[in-house]
GROMACS .gro file of C-alpha atoms in nm:
model
  258
    1UNK     CA    1   6.238  11.610  14.807
    2UNK     CA    2   6.094  11.592  15.094
    3UNK     CA    3   6.095  11.294  15.146
    4UNK     CA    4   6.452  11.215  15.085
    5UNK     CA    5   6.596  11.511  15.299
    6UNK     CA    6   6.476  11.302  15.581
    7UNK     CA    7   6.545  10.994  15.446
    8UNK     CA    8   6.875  11.107  15.443
    9UNK     CA    9   6.941  11.228  15.806
   10UNK     CA   10   6.802  10.948  15.909
   11UNK     CA   11   6.995  10.731  15.743
   12UNK     CA   12   7.311  10.958  15.883
   13UNK     CA   13   7.198  10.999  16.201
   14UNK     CA   14   7.206  10.586  16.234
   15UNK     CA   15   7.471  10.507  16.031
   16UNK     CA   16   7.823  10.375  16.118
   17UNK     CA   17   8.162  10.291  15.975
   18UNK     CA   18   8.342  10.030  15.993
   19UNK     CA   19   8.442  10.018  16.346
   20UNK     CA   20   8.130   9.966  16.542
   21UNK     CA   21   8.056   9.633  16.346
   22UNK     CA   22   8.136   9.323  16.519
   23UNK     CA   23   8.087   9.064  16.250
   24UNK     CA   24   8.354   8.976  16.095
   25UNK     CA   25   8.174   8.842  15.813
   26UNK     CA   26   8.105   9.226  15.716
   27UNK     CA   27   8.383   9.386  15.867
   28UNK     CA   28   8.609   9.160  15.599
   29UNK     CA   29   8.337   9.320  15.359
   30UNK     CA   30   8.354   9.633  15.438
   31UNK     CA   31   8.759   9.641  15.447
   32UNK     CA   32   8.864   9.393  15.151
   33UNK     CA   33   8.549   9.514  14.903
   34UNK     CA   34   8.357   9.827  15.029
   35UNK     CA   35   8.675  10.084  15.093
   36UNK     CA   36   8.906   9.847  14.858
   37UNK     CA   37   8.979  10.065  14.526
   38UNK     CA   38   8.856   9.871  14.174
   39UNK     CA   39   9.136   9.736  13.937
   40UNK     CA   40   9.124   9.970  13.684
   41UNK     CA   41   9.138   9.800  13.343
   42UNK     CA   42   8.796   9.661  13.418
   43UNK     CA   43   8.683   9.972  13.537
   44UNK     CA   44   8.804  10.086  13.217
   45UNK     CA   45   8.624   9.915  13.051
   46UNK     CA   46   8.291  10.050  13.258
   47UNK     CA   47   8.383  10.397  13.210
   48UNK     CA   48   8.424  10.369  12.786
   49UNK     CA   49   8.119  10.202  12.746
   50UNK     CA   50   7.927  10.481  12.976
   51UNK     CA   51   8.116  10.761  12.740
   52UNK     CA   52   8.016  10.649  12.472
   53UNK     CA   53   7.698  10.607  12.551
   54UNK     CA   54   7.717  10.977  12.662
   55UNK     CA   55   7.785  11.039  12.331
   56UNK     CA   56   7.541  10.832  12.192
   57UNK     CA   57   7.219  11.109  12.119
   58UNK     CA   58   6.973  10.933  11.943
   59UNK     CA   59   6.657  10.945  12.101
   60UNK     CA   60   6.452  10.634  12.266
   61UNK     CA   61   6.090  10.575  12.276
   62UNK     CA   62   6.124  10.437  12.583
   63UNK     CA   63   5.834  10.181  12.790
   64UNK     CA   64   5.836  10.285  13.163
   65UNK     CA   65   5.721   9.940  13.381
   66UNK     CA   66   5.792  10.096  13.751
   67UNK     CA   67   5.706  10.299  13.886
   68UNK     CA   68   5.807  10.575  13.610
   69UNK     CA   69   6.134  10.890  13.613
   70UNK     CA   70   6.207  11.180  13.849
   71UNK     CA   71   6.359  11.355  13.572
   72UNK     CA   72   6.235  11.270  13.297
   73UNK     CA   73   5.896  11.401  13.184
   74UNK     CA   74   5.830  11.258  12.877
   75UNK     CA   75   5.903  10.876  12.764
   76UNK     CA   76   6.084  10.993  12.426
   77UNK     CA   77   6.443  11.064  12.574
   78UNK     CA   78   6.835  11.093  12.481
   79UNK     CA   79   7.040  10.739  12.512
   80UNK     CA   80   7.300  11.056  12.611
   81UNK     CA   81   7.088  11.174  12.836
   82UNK     CA   82   6.930  10.844  13.013
   83UNK     CA   83   7.275  10.759  13.032
   84UNK     CA   84   7.394  11.047  13.260
   85UNK     CA   85   7.023  11.070  13.456
   86UNK     CA   86   6.930  10.705  13.480
   87UNK     CA   87   7.294  10.506  13.479
   88UNK     CA   88   7.526  10.314  13.794
   89UNK     CA   89   7.753  10.642  13.902
   90UNK     CA   90   8.121  10.597  13.844
   91UNK     CA   91   8.119  10.553  14.195
   92UNK     CA   92   7.871  10.221  14.245
   93UNK     CA   93   8.049  10.097  13.946
   94UNK     CA   94   8.397  10.039  14.083
   95UNK     CA   95   8.171   9.937  14.440
   96UNK     CA   96   7.999   9.659  14.158
   97UNK     CA   97   8.302   9.569  14.064
   98UNK     CA   98   8.474   9.510  14.306
   99UNK     CA   99   8.155   9.319  14.464
  100UNK     CA  100   8.174   9.052  14.190
  101UNK     CA  101   8.589   9.059  14.215
  102UNK     CA  102   8.500   8.934  14.606
  103UNK     CA  103   8.196   8.676  14.555
  104UNK     CA  104   8.286   8.492  14.243
  105UNK     CA  105   7.973   8.440  14.180
  106UNK     CA  106   7.907   8.201  13.885
  107UNK     CA  107   7.545   8.286  13.810
  108UNK     CA  108   7.493   8.644  13.813
  109UNK     CA  109   7.066   8.803  13.753
  110UNK     CA  110   7.048   9.138  13.689
  111UNK     CA  111   6.657   9.255  13.736
  112UNK     CA  112   6.683   9.537  13.451
  113UNK     CA  113   6.936   9.602  13.185
  114UNK     CA  114   6.790  10.000  13.105
  115UNK     CA  115   7.126  10.081  12.877
  116UNK     CA  116   7.356   9.787  13.018
  117UNK     CA  117   7.607  10.015  13.229
  118UNK     CA  118   7.537   9.807  13.550
  119UNK     CA  119   7.579   9.492  13.321
  120UNK     CA  120   7.909   9.665  13.155
  121UNK     CA  121   8.008   9.685  13.536
  122UNK     CA  122   7.924   9.313  13.611
  123UNK     CA  123   8.086   9.151  13.289
  124UNK     CA  124   8.435   9.349  13.290
  125UNK     CA  125   8.468   9.190  13.617
  126UNK     CA  126   8.454   8.841  13.572
  127UNK     CA  127   8.473   8.666  13.288
  128UNK     CA  128   8.381   8.317  13.397
  129UNK     CA  129   8.031   8.456  13.593
  130UNK     CA  130   7.726   8.390  13.378
  131UNK     CA  131   7.553   8.673  13.379
  132UNK     CA  132   7.115   8.669  13.218
  133UNK     CA  133   7.011   9.046  13.246
  134UNK     CA  134   6.627   9.127  13.180
  135UNK     CA  135   6.515   9.429  13.089
  136UNK     CA  136   6.115   9.507  12.969
  137UNK     CA  137   6.152   9.830  12.711
  138UNK     CA  138   6.280   9.695  12.436
  139UNK     CA  139   6.415  10.013  12.331
  140UNK     CA  140   6.664  10.017  12.505
  141UNK     CA  141   6.777   9.639  12.564
  142UNK     CA  142   6.879   9.717  12.139
  143UNK     CA  143   7.108   9.966  12.294
  144UNK     CA  144   7.223   9.723  12.499
  145UNK     CA  145   7.232   9.447  12.252
  146UNK     CA  146   7.450   9.575  12.068
  147UNK     CA  147   7.686   9.769  12.296
  148UNK     CA  148   7.777   9.381  12.459
  149UNK     CA  149   7.860   9.252  12.080
  150UNK     CA  150   8.092   9.508  12.066
  151UNK     CA  151   8.179   9.513  12.346
  152UNK     CA  152   8.244   9.137  12.374
  153UNK     CA  153   8.031   9.034  12.639
  154UNK     CA  154   7.993   8.718  12.550
  155UNK     CA  155   7.886   8.590  12.914
  156UNK     CA  156   7.595   8.839  12.920
  157UNK     CA  157   7.235   8.738  12.787
  158UNK     CA  158   7.026   8.929  12.721
  159UNK     CA  159   6.631   8.888  12.771
  160UNK     CA  160   6.325   9.166  12.658
  161UNK     CA  161   5.994   9.095  12.794
  162UNK     CA  162   5.732   9.210  13.114
  163UNK     CA  163   5.952   9.049  13.422
  164UNK     CA  164   5.608   8.870  13.448
  165UNK     CA  165   5.700   8.679  13.160
  166UNK     CA  166   6.072   8.645  13.182
  167UNK     CA  167   6.141   8.616  13.594
  168UNK     CA  168   5.930   8.232  13.614
  169UNK     CA  169   6.128   8.087  13.338
  170UNK     CA  170   6.447   8.217  13.482
  171UNK     CA  171   6.387   8.106  13.876
  172UNK     CA  172   6.308   7.723  13.701
  173UNK     CA  173   6.623   7.596  13.668
  174UNK     CA  174   6.914   7.852  13.780
  175UNK     CA  175   7.097   7.885  14.130
  176UNK     CA  176   7.176   8.213  14.137
  177UNK     CA  177   7.470   8.323  14.352
  178UNK     CA  178   7.398   8.674  14.299
  179UNK     CA  179   7.155   8.932  14.189
  180UNK     CA  180   7.070   9.280  14.102
  181UNK     CA  181   6.758   9.408  14.234
  182UNK     CA  182   6.687   9.725  14.001
  183UNK     CA  183   6.370   9.706  13.754
  184UNK     CA  184   6.067   9.847  13.952
  185UNK     CA  185   6.041  10.127  14.234
  186UNK     CA  186   5.709   9.971  14.380
  187UNK     CA  187   5.658   9.825  14.679
  188UNK     CA  188   5.456   9.530  14.526
  189UNK     CA  189   5.685   9.430  14.255
  190UNK     CA  190   6.049   9.445  14.455
  191UNK     CA  191   5.808   9.257  14.704
  192UNK     CA  192   5.735   8.972  14.437
  193UNK     CA  193   6.057   8.964  14.302
  194UNK     CA  194   6.250   8.890  14.585
  195UNK     CA  195   6.002   8.628  14.686
  196UNK     CA  196   6.040   8.464  14.380
  197UNK     CA  197   6.381   8.517  14.393
  198UNK     CA  198   6.428   8.246  14.738
  199UNK     CA  199   6.382   7.944  14.511
  200UNK     CA  200   6.670   8.020  14.333
  201UNK     CA  201   6.916   8.042  14.577
  202UNK     CA  202   7.174   7.895  14.787
  203UNK     CA  203   7.317   7.983  15.147
  204UNK     CA  204   7.591   8.258  14.993
  205UNK     CA  205   7.361   8.415  14.741
  206UNK     CA  206   7.376   8.768  14.755
  207UNK     CA  207   7.047   9.005  14.707
  208UNK     CA  208   7.144   9.326  14.613
  209UNK     CA  209   6.833   9.603  14.627
  210UNK     CA  210   6.898   9.989  14.428
  211UNK     CA  211   6.732  10.230  14.575
  212UNK     CA  212   6.618  10.109  14.882
  213UNK     CA  213   6.477  10.447  14.974
  214UNK     CA  214   6.383  10.581  14.678
  215UNK     CA  215   6.011  10.669  14.816
  216UNK     CA  216   5.822  10.524  15.090
  217UNK     CA  217   5.700  10.226  14.911
  218UNK     CA  218   6.101  10.129  14.844
  219UNK     CA  219   6.158  10.178  15.226
  220UNK     CA  220   5.836   9.951  15.329
  221UNK     CA  221   5.968   9.661  15.105
  222UNK     CA  222   6.295   9.713  15.255
  223UNK     CA  223   6.138   9.673  15.581
  224UNK     CA  224   5.937   9.383  15.459
  225UNK     CA  225   6.248   9.250  15.302
  226UNK     CA  226   6.461   9.261  15.620
  227UNK     CA  227   6.193   9.113  15.860
  228UNK     CA  228   6.206   8.762  15.671
  229UNK     CA  229   6.233   8.454  15.796
  230UNK     CA  230   6.476   8.293  15.546
  231UNK     CA  231   6.723   8.678  15.575
  232UNK     CA  232   6.988   8.667  15.823
  233UNK     CA  233   7.160   8.952  15.745
  234UNK     CA  234   7.143   9.307  15.564
  235UNK     CA  235   7.340   9.588  15.503
  236UNK     CA  236   7.206   9.954  15.424
  237UNK     CA  237   7.422  10.219  15.210
  238UNK     CA  238   7.166  10.404  15.160
  239UNK     CA  239   7.083  10.380  14.805
  240UNK     CA  240   7.149   9.993  14.800
  241UNK     CA  241   7.077   9.730  15.019
  242UNK     CA  242   7.263   9.411  15.075
  243UNK     CA  243   7.131   9.124  15.190
  244UNK     CA  244   7.222   8.759  15.272
  245UNK     CA  245   7.138   8.427  15.402
  246UNK     CA  246   7.430   8.325  15.495
  247UNK     CA  247   7.255   8.072  15.813
  248UNK     CA  248   7.540   8.046  16.029
  249UNK     CA  249   7.506   8.404  16.131
  250UNK     CA  250   7.220   8.532  16.385
  251UNK     CA  251   7.027   8.797  16.244
  252UNK     CA  252   7.188   9.151  16.241
  253UNK     CA  253   7.113   9.431  16.052
  254UNK     CA  254   7.342   9.711  15.959
  255UNK     CA  255   7.347  10.087  15.832
  256UNK     CA  256   7.653  10.182  15.735
  257UNK     CA  257   7.866  10.494  15.494
  258UNK     CA  258   8.082  10.418  15.257
   0.00000   0.00000   0.00000
């Protein structure tokens, strides 16, 4: 808890708003995407999906491959509780929808499906995007798979299994325009996933890391990613970290309040 408080206070002290941004690329991203209202029709799909999960009282035996949970003390968890405490917030879903509509990625990869809340935001944003989502826990993946079928997310492919097994396969033959990392909140795993992704990106690819200030390990991982020679621009919004590889940009790091 102390870490969360101190890291957030540090973020508030260092962060700036759009008026202090001199990069046209980042300024446009903030004004035309971050601060834009999400389309109601797309957001409604996500909200209906989330509402349905919030009414699901089924109990799952969750297999957690990451750094664990701050909320749950047991691996037996109600679907409704997972959706409430571990799912993406409405605010973040709005931003995710805007991001997909702004960048219009053809191929999207999500590392960490859980119940599919973030996937629902991704899938409803652009039906032309092809989404591959990975989940380690079979029970949460089963719920997500059923929900994807019910909501006719035909542009989503769900792969279940250890990321150590699934990631090498999906990075072999596909270039991803947008990758959302939300699968393991440890420094080693985060950096391994990041390094693995570098063989499957292009100049305009966007990497989005969730919970970059979740613990000290994630903050160290974020610093390592920022300093990577292929990375040119990063944006720290506290919960999310954005990474860009645009060779036409000078290396620059931004800390932005949403």
